[in-house]
Short mmCIF file of C-alpha atoms and ligand atoms in Angstrom, two decimals:
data_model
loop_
_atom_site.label_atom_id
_atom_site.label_comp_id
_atom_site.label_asym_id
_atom_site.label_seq_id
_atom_site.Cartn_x
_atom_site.Cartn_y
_atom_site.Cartn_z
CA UNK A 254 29.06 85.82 16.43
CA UNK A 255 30.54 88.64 14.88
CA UNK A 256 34.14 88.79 13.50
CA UNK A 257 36.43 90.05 16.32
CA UNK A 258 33.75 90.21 18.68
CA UNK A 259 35.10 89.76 22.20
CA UNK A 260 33.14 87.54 24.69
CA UNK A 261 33.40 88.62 28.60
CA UNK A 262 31.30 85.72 30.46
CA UNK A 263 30.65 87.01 33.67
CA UNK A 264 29.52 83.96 36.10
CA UNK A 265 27.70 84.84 39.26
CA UNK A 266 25.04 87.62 39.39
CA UNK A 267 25.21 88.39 43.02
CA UNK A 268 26.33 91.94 44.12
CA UNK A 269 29.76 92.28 42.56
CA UNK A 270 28.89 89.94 39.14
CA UNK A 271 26.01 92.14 38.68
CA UNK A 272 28.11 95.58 38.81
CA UNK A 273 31.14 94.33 36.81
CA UNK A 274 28.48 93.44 33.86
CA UNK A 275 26.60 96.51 33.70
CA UNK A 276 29.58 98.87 34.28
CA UNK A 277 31.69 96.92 31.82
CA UNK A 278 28.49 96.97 29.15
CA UNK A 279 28.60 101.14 29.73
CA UNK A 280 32.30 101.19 29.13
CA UNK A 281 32.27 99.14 26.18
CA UNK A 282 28.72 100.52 24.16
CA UNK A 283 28.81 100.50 20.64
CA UNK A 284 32.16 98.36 20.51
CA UNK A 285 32.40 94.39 19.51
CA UNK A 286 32.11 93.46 23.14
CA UNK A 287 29.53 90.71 23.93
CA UNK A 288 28.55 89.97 27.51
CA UNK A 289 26.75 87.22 29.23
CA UNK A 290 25.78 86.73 33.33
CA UNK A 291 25.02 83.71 34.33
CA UNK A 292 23.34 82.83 37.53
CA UNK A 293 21.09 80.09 38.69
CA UNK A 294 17.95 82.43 39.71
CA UNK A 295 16.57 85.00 38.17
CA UNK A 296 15.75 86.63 41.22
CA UNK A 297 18.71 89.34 42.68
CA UNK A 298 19.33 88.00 45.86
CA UNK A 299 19.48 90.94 48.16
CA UNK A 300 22.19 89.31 50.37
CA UNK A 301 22.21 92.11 52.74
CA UNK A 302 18.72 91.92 53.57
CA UNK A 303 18.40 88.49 54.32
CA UNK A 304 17.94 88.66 58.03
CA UNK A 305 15.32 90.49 57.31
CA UNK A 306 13.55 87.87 55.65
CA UNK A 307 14.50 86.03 58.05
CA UNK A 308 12.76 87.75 60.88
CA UNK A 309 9.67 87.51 58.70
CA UNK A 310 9.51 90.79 56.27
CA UNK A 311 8.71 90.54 52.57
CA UNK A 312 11.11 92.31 50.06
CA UNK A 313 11.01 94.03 46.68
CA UNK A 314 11.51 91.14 44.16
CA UNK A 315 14.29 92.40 42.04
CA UNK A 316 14.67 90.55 38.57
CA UNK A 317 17.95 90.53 37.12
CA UNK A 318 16.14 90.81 33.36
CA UNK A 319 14.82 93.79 34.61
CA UNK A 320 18.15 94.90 36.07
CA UNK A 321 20.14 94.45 32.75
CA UNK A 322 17.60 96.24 30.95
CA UNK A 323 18.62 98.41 27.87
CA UNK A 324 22.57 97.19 28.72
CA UNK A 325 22.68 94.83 25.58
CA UNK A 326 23.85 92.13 28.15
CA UNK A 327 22.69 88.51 27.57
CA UNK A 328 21.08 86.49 30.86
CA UNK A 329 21.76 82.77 31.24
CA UNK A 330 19.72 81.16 33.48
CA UNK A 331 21.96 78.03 34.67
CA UNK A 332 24.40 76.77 37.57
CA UNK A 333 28.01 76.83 36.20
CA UNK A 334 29.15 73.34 36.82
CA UNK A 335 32.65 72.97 35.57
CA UNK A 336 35.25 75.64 33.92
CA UNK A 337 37.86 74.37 31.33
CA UNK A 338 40.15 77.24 31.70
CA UNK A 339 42.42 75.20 28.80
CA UNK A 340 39.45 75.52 26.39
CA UNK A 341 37.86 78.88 27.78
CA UNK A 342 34.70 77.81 28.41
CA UNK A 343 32.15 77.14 30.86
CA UNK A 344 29.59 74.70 31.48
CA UNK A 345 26.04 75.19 32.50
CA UNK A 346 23.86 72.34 34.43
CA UNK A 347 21.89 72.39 31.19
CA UNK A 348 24.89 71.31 29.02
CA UNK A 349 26.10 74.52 27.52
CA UNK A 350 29.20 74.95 26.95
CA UNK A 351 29.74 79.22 26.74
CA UNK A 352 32.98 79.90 25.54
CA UNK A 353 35.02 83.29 26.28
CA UNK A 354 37.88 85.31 25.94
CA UNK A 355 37.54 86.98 29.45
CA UNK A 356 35.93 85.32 31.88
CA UNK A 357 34.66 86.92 35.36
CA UNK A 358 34.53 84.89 38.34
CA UNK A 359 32.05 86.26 40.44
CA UNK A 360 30.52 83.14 42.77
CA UNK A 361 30.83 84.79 45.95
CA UNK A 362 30.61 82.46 49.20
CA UNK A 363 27.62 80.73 51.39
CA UNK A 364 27.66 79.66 55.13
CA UNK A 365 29.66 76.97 56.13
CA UNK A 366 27.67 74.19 58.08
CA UNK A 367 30.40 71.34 56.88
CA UNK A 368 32.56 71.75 60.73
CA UNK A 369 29.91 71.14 63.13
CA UNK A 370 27.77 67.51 62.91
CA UNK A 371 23.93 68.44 62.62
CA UNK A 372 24.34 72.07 61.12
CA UNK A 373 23.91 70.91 57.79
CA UNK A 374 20.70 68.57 58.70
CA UNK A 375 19.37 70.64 61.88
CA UNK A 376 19.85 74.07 60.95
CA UNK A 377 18.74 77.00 58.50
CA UNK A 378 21.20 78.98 57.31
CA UNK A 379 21.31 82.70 55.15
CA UNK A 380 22.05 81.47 52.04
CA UNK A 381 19.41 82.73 49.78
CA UNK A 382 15.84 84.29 49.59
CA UNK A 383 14.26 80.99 49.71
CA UNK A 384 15.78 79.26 52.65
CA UNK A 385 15.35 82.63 54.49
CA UNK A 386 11.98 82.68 53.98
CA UNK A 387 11.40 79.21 55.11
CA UNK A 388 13.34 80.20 58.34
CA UNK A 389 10.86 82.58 58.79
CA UNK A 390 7.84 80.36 58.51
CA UNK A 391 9.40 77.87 61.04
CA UNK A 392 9.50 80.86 63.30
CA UNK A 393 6.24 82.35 63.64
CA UNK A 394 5.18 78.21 64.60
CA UNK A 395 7.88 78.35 67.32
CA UNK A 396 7.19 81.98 68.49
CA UNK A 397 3.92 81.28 68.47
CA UNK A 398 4.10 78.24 70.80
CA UNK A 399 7.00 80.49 72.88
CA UNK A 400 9.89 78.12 72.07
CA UNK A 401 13.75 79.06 71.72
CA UNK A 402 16.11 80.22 68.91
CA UNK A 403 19.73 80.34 68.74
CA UNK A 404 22.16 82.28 66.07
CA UNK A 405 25.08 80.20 66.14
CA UNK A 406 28.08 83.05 64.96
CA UNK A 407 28.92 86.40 66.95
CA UNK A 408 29.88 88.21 63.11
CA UNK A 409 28.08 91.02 61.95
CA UNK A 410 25.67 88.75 59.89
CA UNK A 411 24.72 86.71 63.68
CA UNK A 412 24.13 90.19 65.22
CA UNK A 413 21.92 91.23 62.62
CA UNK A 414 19.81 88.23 62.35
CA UNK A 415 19.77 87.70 65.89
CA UNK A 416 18.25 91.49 66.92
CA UNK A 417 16.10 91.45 63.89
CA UNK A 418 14.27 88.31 65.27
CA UNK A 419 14.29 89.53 68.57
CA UNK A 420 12.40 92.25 67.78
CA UNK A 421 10.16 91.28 65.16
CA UNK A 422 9.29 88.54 67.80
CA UNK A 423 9.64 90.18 71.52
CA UNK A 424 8.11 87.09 73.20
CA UNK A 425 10.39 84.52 71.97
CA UNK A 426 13.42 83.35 73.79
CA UNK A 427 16.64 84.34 71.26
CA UNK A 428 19.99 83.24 72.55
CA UNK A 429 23.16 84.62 70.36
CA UNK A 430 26.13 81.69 70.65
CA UNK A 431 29.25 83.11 70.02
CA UNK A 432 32.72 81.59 70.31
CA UNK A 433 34.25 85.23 70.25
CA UNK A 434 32.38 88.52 71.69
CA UNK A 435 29.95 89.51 69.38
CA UNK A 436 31.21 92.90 68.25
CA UNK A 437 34.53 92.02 68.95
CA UNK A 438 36.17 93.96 65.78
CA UNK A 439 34.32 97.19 67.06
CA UNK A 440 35.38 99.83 68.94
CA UNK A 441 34.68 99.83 73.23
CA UNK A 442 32.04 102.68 73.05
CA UNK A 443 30.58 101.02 69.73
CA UNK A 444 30.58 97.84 71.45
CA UNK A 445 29.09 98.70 74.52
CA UNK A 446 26.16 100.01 72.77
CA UNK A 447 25.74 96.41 71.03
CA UNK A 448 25.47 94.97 74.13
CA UNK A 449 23.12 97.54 75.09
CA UNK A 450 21.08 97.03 72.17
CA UNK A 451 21.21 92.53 73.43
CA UNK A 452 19.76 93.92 76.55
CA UNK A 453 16.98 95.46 75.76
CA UNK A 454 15.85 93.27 73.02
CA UNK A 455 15.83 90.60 75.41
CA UNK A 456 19.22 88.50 73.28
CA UNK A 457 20.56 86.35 75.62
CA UNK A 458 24.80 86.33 74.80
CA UNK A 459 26.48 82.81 75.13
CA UNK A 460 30.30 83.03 74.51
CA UNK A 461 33.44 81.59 75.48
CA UNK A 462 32.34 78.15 73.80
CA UNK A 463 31.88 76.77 70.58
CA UNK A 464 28.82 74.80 68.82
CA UNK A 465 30.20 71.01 69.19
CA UNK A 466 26.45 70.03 67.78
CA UNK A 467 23.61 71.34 66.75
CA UNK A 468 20.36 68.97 67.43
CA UNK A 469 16.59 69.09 66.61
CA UNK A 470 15.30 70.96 69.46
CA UNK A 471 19.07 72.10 70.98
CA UNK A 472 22.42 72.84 70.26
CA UNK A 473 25.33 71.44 72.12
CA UNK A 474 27.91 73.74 73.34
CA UNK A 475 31.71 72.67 74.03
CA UNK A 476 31.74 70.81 77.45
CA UNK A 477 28.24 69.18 76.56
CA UNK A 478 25.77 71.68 77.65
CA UNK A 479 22.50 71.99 75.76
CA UNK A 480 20.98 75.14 75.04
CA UNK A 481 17.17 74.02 73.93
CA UNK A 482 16.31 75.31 71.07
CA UNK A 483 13.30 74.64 68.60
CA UNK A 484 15.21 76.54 65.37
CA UNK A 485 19.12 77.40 64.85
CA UNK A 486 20.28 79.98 62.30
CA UNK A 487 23.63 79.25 61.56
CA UNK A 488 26.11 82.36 60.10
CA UNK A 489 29.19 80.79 61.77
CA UNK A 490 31.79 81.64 58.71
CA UNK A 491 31.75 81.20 54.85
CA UNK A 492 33.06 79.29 52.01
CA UNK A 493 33.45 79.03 48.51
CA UNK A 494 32.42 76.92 45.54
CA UNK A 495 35.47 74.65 44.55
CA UNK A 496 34.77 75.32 40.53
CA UNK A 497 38.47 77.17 40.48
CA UNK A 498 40.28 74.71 42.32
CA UNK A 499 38.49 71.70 40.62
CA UNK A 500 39.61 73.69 37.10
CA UNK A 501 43.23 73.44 38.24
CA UNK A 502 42.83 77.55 39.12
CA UNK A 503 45.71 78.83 41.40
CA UNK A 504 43.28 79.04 44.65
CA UNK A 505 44.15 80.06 48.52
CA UNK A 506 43.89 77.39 51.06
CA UNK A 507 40.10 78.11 51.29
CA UNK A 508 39.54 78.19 47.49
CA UNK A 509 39.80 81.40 46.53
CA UNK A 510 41.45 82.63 43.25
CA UNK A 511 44.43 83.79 43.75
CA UNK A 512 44.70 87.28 42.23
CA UNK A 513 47.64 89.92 40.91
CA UNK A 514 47.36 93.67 41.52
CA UNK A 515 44.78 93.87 38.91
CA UNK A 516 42.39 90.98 40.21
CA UNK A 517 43.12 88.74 37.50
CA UNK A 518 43.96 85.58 38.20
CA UNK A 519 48.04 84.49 39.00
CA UNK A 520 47.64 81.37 36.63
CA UNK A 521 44.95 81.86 33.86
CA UNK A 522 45.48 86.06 33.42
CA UNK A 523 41.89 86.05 31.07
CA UNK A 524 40.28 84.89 34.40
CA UNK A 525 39.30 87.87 37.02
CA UNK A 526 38.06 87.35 40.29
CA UNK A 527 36.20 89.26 42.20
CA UNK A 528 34.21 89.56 45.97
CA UNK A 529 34.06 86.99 48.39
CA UNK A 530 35.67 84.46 45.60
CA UNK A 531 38.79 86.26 45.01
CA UNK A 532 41.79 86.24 47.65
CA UNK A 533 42.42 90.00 47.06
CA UNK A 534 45.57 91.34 49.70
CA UNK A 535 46.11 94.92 49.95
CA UNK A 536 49.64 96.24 51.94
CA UNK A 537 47.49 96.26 54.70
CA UNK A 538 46.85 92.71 54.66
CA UNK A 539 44.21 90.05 53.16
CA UNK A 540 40.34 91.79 52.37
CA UNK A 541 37.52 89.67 53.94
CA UNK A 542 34.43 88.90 52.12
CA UNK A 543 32.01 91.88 52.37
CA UNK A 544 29.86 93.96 49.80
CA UNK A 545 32.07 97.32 50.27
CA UNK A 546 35.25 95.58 49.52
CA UNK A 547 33.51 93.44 47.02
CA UNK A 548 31.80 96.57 44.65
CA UNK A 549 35.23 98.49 44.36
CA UNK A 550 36.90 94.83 43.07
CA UNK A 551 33.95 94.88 40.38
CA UNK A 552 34.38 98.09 39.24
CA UNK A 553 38.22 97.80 39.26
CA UNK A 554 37.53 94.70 37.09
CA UNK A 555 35.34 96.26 34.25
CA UNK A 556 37.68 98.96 33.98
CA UNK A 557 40.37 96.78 33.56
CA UNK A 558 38.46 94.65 30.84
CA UNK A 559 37.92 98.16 28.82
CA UNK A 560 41.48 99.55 28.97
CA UNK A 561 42.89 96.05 27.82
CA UNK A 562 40.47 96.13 25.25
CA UNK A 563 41.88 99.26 23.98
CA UNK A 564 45.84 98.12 24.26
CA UNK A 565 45.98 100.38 27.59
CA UNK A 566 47.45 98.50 30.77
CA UNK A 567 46.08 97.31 33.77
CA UNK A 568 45.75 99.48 37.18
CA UNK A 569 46.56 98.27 40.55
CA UNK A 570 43.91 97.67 42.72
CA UNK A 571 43.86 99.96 46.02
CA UNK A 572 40.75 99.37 48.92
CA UNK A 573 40.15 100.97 51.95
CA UNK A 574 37.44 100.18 54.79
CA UNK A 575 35.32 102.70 55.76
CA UNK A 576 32.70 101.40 58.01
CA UNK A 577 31.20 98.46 59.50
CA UNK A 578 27.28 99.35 59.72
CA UNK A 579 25.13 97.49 61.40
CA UNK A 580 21.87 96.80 62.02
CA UNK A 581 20.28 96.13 65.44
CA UNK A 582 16.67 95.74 64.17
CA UNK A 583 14.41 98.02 61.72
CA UNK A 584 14.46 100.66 64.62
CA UNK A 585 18.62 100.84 65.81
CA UNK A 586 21.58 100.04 64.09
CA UNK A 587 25.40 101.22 65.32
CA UNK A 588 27.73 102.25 62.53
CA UNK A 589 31.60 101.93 63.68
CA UNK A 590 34.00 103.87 61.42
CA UNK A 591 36.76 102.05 60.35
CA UNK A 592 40.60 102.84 59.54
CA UNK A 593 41.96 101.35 55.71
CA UNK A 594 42.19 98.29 57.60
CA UNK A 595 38.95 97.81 59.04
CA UNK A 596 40.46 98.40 62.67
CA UNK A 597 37.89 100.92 64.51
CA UNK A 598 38.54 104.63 64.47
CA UNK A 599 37.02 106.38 67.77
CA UNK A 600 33.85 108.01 65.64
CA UNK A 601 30.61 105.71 65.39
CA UNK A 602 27.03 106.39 64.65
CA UNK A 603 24.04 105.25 66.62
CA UNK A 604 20.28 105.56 66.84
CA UNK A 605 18.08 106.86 64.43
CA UNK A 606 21.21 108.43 62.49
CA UNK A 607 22.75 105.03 62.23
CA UNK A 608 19.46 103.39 60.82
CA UNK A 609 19.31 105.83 58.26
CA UNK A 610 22.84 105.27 56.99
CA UNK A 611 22.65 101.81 57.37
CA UNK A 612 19.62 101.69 55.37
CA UNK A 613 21.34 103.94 52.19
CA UNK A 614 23.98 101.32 52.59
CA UNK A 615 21.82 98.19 51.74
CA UNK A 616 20.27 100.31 48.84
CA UNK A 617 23.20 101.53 47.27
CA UNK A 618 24.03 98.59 45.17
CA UNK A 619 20.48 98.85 43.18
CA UNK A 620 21.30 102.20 42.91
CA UNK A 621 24.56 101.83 41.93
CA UNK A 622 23.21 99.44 39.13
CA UNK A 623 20.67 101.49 37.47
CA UNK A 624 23.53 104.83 37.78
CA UNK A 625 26.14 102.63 35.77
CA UNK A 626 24.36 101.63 33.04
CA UNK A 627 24.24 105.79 31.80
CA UNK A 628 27.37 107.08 33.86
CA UNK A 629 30.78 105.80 35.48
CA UNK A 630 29.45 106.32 39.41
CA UNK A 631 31.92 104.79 41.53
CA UNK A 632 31.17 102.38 43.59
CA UNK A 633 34.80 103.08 46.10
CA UNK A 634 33.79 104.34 49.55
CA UNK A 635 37.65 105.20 49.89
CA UNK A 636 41.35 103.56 47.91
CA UNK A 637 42.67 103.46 51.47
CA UNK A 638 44.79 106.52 51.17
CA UNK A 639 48.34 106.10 52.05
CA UNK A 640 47.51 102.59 53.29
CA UNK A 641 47.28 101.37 50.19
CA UNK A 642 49.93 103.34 48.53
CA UNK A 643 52.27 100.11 48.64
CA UNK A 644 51.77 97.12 46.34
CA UNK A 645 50.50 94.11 48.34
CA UNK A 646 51.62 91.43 45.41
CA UNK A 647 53.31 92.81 42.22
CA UNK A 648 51.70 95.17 39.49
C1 LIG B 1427 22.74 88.60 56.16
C2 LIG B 1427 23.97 89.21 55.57
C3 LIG B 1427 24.25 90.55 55.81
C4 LIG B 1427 25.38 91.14 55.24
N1 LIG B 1427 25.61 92.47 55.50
C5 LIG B 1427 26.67 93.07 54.93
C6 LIG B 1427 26.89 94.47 55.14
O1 LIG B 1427 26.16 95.14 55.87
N2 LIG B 1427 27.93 95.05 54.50
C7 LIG B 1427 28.76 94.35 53.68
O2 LIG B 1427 29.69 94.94 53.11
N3 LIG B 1427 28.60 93.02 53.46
C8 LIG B 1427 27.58 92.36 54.08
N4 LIG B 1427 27.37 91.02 53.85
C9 LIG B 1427 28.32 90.29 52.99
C10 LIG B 1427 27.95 90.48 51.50
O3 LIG B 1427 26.62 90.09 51.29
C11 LIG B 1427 28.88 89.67 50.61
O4 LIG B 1427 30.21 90.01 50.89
C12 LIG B 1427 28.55 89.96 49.14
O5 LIG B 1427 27.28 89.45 48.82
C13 LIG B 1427 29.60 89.36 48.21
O6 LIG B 1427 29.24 89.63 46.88
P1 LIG B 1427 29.58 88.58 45.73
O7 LIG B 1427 29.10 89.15 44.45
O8 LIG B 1427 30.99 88.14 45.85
O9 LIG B 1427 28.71 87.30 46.11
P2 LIG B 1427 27.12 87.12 46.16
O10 LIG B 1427 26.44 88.42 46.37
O11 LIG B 1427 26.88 86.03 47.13
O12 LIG B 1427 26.77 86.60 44.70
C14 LIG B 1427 27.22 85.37 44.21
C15 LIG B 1427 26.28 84.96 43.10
O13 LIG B 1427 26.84 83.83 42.43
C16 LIG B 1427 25.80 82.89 42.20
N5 LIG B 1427 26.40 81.56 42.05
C17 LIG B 1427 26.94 80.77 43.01
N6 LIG B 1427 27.36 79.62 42.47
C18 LIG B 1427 27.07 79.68 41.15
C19 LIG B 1427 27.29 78.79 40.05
N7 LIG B 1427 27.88 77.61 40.21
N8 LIG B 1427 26.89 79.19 38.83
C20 LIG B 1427 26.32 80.42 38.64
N9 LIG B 1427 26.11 81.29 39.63
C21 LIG B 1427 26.48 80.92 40.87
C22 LIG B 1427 24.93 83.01 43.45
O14 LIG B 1427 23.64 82.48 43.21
C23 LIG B 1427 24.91 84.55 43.63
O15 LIG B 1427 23.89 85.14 42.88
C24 LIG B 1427 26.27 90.38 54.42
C25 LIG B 1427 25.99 89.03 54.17
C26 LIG B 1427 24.87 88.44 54.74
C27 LIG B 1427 24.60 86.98 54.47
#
């Protein structure tokens, strides 16, 4: 290592670690910066295309290598096992220990199935390329003998699996279970077309009731009913990995790091967290875990990495929703405009319109990625306007 070379070890690869490194390597060319991304595949997991995969369609197999290209930045394959935020370092499931001076935490989140007995044995879940695609083996068997699926979880990530399947399979029997309406954080007329969308793709809507278990060839519904089923996708909710809170990390009650107005962390300051990892409030109240909230806290985090670097200080952090798109299938999707908050606004997008902008959506990120490592392209759909003008936590 070079004398006074600075060491930013950015763990997690996924669609926030990814930008943070490359936009951080841009800001920082041709200065004693060293960077290294660790994650445990090689492969970029396209988390917004997973249903896809999951309803059977092969995607473009992005390498990370390839990714970082030209950006000087160093790839670690590994798992991070344990931080020692006392020693700065990091350990890797090989046994390297990687030391830094900033560290990035950049884990993201994966379905829950701990809540409900059997989800964890019984069913599949959208947690990566590979279990996605062995989803989709499982259901061309049970579509082919003209069995029964259910998506347990009425989010956006339950309504996209559950109409991609539908249509990729039109003769199997696809039952959404849903303790809330699915859609429920849409507007009516946005909503309305969701349902729409159920009917004609032949998704039967069970709500009102929660999963109490899920079984082989059923899952149990609160009261004891049994909806038969030969496969369950479950998308229910998320969580984290405990890494911060096992490394004494100040973490929310569901693990997250907690953050200041710059998105470091409140207790270790040369820790930043970012996307579904980070417990990130804005005056308008807490962010939830998506990519569009989760790019912006990237970029805000390389930039902040630079200016420290050159003695400048740290800028708040300001978000805004914009949208929640949607898919309904390769062939529909309904995009619902969204206030800073992510409450609806009255305009929304349908049809082939929709599927158009919700396809430029799930590409930006690679795009976003190969723009950064030459210019500064920002990655913030909006700062929230005056929304955001208030500090959530202190700067
Ligand atoms: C099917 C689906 C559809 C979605 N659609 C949308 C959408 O339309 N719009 C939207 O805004 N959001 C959407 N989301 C949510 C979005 O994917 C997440 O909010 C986003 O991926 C969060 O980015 P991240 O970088 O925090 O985490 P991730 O993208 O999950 O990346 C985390 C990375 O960390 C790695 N990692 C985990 N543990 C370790 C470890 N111990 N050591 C090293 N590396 C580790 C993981 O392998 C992964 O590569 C969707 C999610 C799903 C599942």
């Amino acid at each position: 290592m070079a004398m006074n070379e600075h060491r930013v070890v950015v763990i997690g690869a996924g669609y926030t670690g990814m930008l943070a490194a490359i936009r951080l390597a841009h800001r920082t060319r041709r200065t004693g910066v060293r960077i290294t991304l660790v994650n445990p595949s090689p492969r970029f997991a396209e988390r917004l295309r997973l249903h896809q995969i999951a309803a059977g369609q092969e995607l473009a197999d992005h390498r990370i290598p390839d990714l970082l290209a030209g950006t000087g930045i160093r790839f670690v394959q590994g798992t991070v096992t344990a931080l020692d935020p006392g020693r700065n370092a990091v350990t890797v499931d090989d046994g390297t220990a990687l030391g830094y001076d900033t560290l990035v935490y950049a884990l993201g989140s994966s379905t829950d199935t701990g809540g409900v007995p059997g989800a964890d044995t019984h069913a599949f879940t959208l947690n990566g390329p590979q279990v996605a695609a062995r989803f989709a083996a499982r259901l061309r068997d049970v579509a082919a003998s003209g069995g029964a699926v259910t998506v347990c979880g009425g989010g956006l990530t339950g309504i996209e699996a559950a109409t991609e399947i539908a249509e990729a399979h039109p003769g199997l029997d696809v039952t959404l279970v849903s303790l809330g309406e699915p859609g429920a954080m849409m507007g009516e007329r946005a909503r309305a077309y969701l349902h729409r969308a159920f009917d004609r793709l032949g998704v039967t809507v069970r709500t009102g009731r929660g999963v109490t278990k899920v079984l082989p060839d059923a899952v149990e519904l609160d009261g004891g009913e049994l909806v038969p089923s030969q496969l369950c996708l479950w998308t229910t909710g998320v969580r984290v990995p405990t890494l911060a809170a096992d490394a004494g990390i100040a973490v929310d009650e569901g693990g997250r790091i907690l953050v200041d107005a710059a998105l470091r962390s409140v207790s270790h300051p040369n820790i930043h967290a970012i996307g579904d990892a980070a417990a990130v409030r804005q005056a308008w109240g807490p962010i939830h875990g998506t990519c569009q909230s989760g790019m912006p806290t990237a970029q805000h985090t390389a930039d902040t990495i630079a200016r420290q670097l050159r003695g400048k200080p740290a800028k708040r952090f300001r978000f805004g929703y914009v949208h929640q798109p949607v898919s309904l299938g390769r062939r529909d999707a309904v995009i619902q405009f969204t206030h800073a908050d992510d409450t609806p606004r009255r305009l929304y997008l349908t049809g082939r319109a929709a599927v158009r902008y919700k396809d430029f959506v799930s590409s930006s990120p690679l795009t976003t990625y190969r723009l950064s490592k030459r210019v500064n392209v920002s990655a913030t759909l909006s700062r929230g306007g005056r929304a955001t003008r208030r500090a959530a936590v202190e700067d």
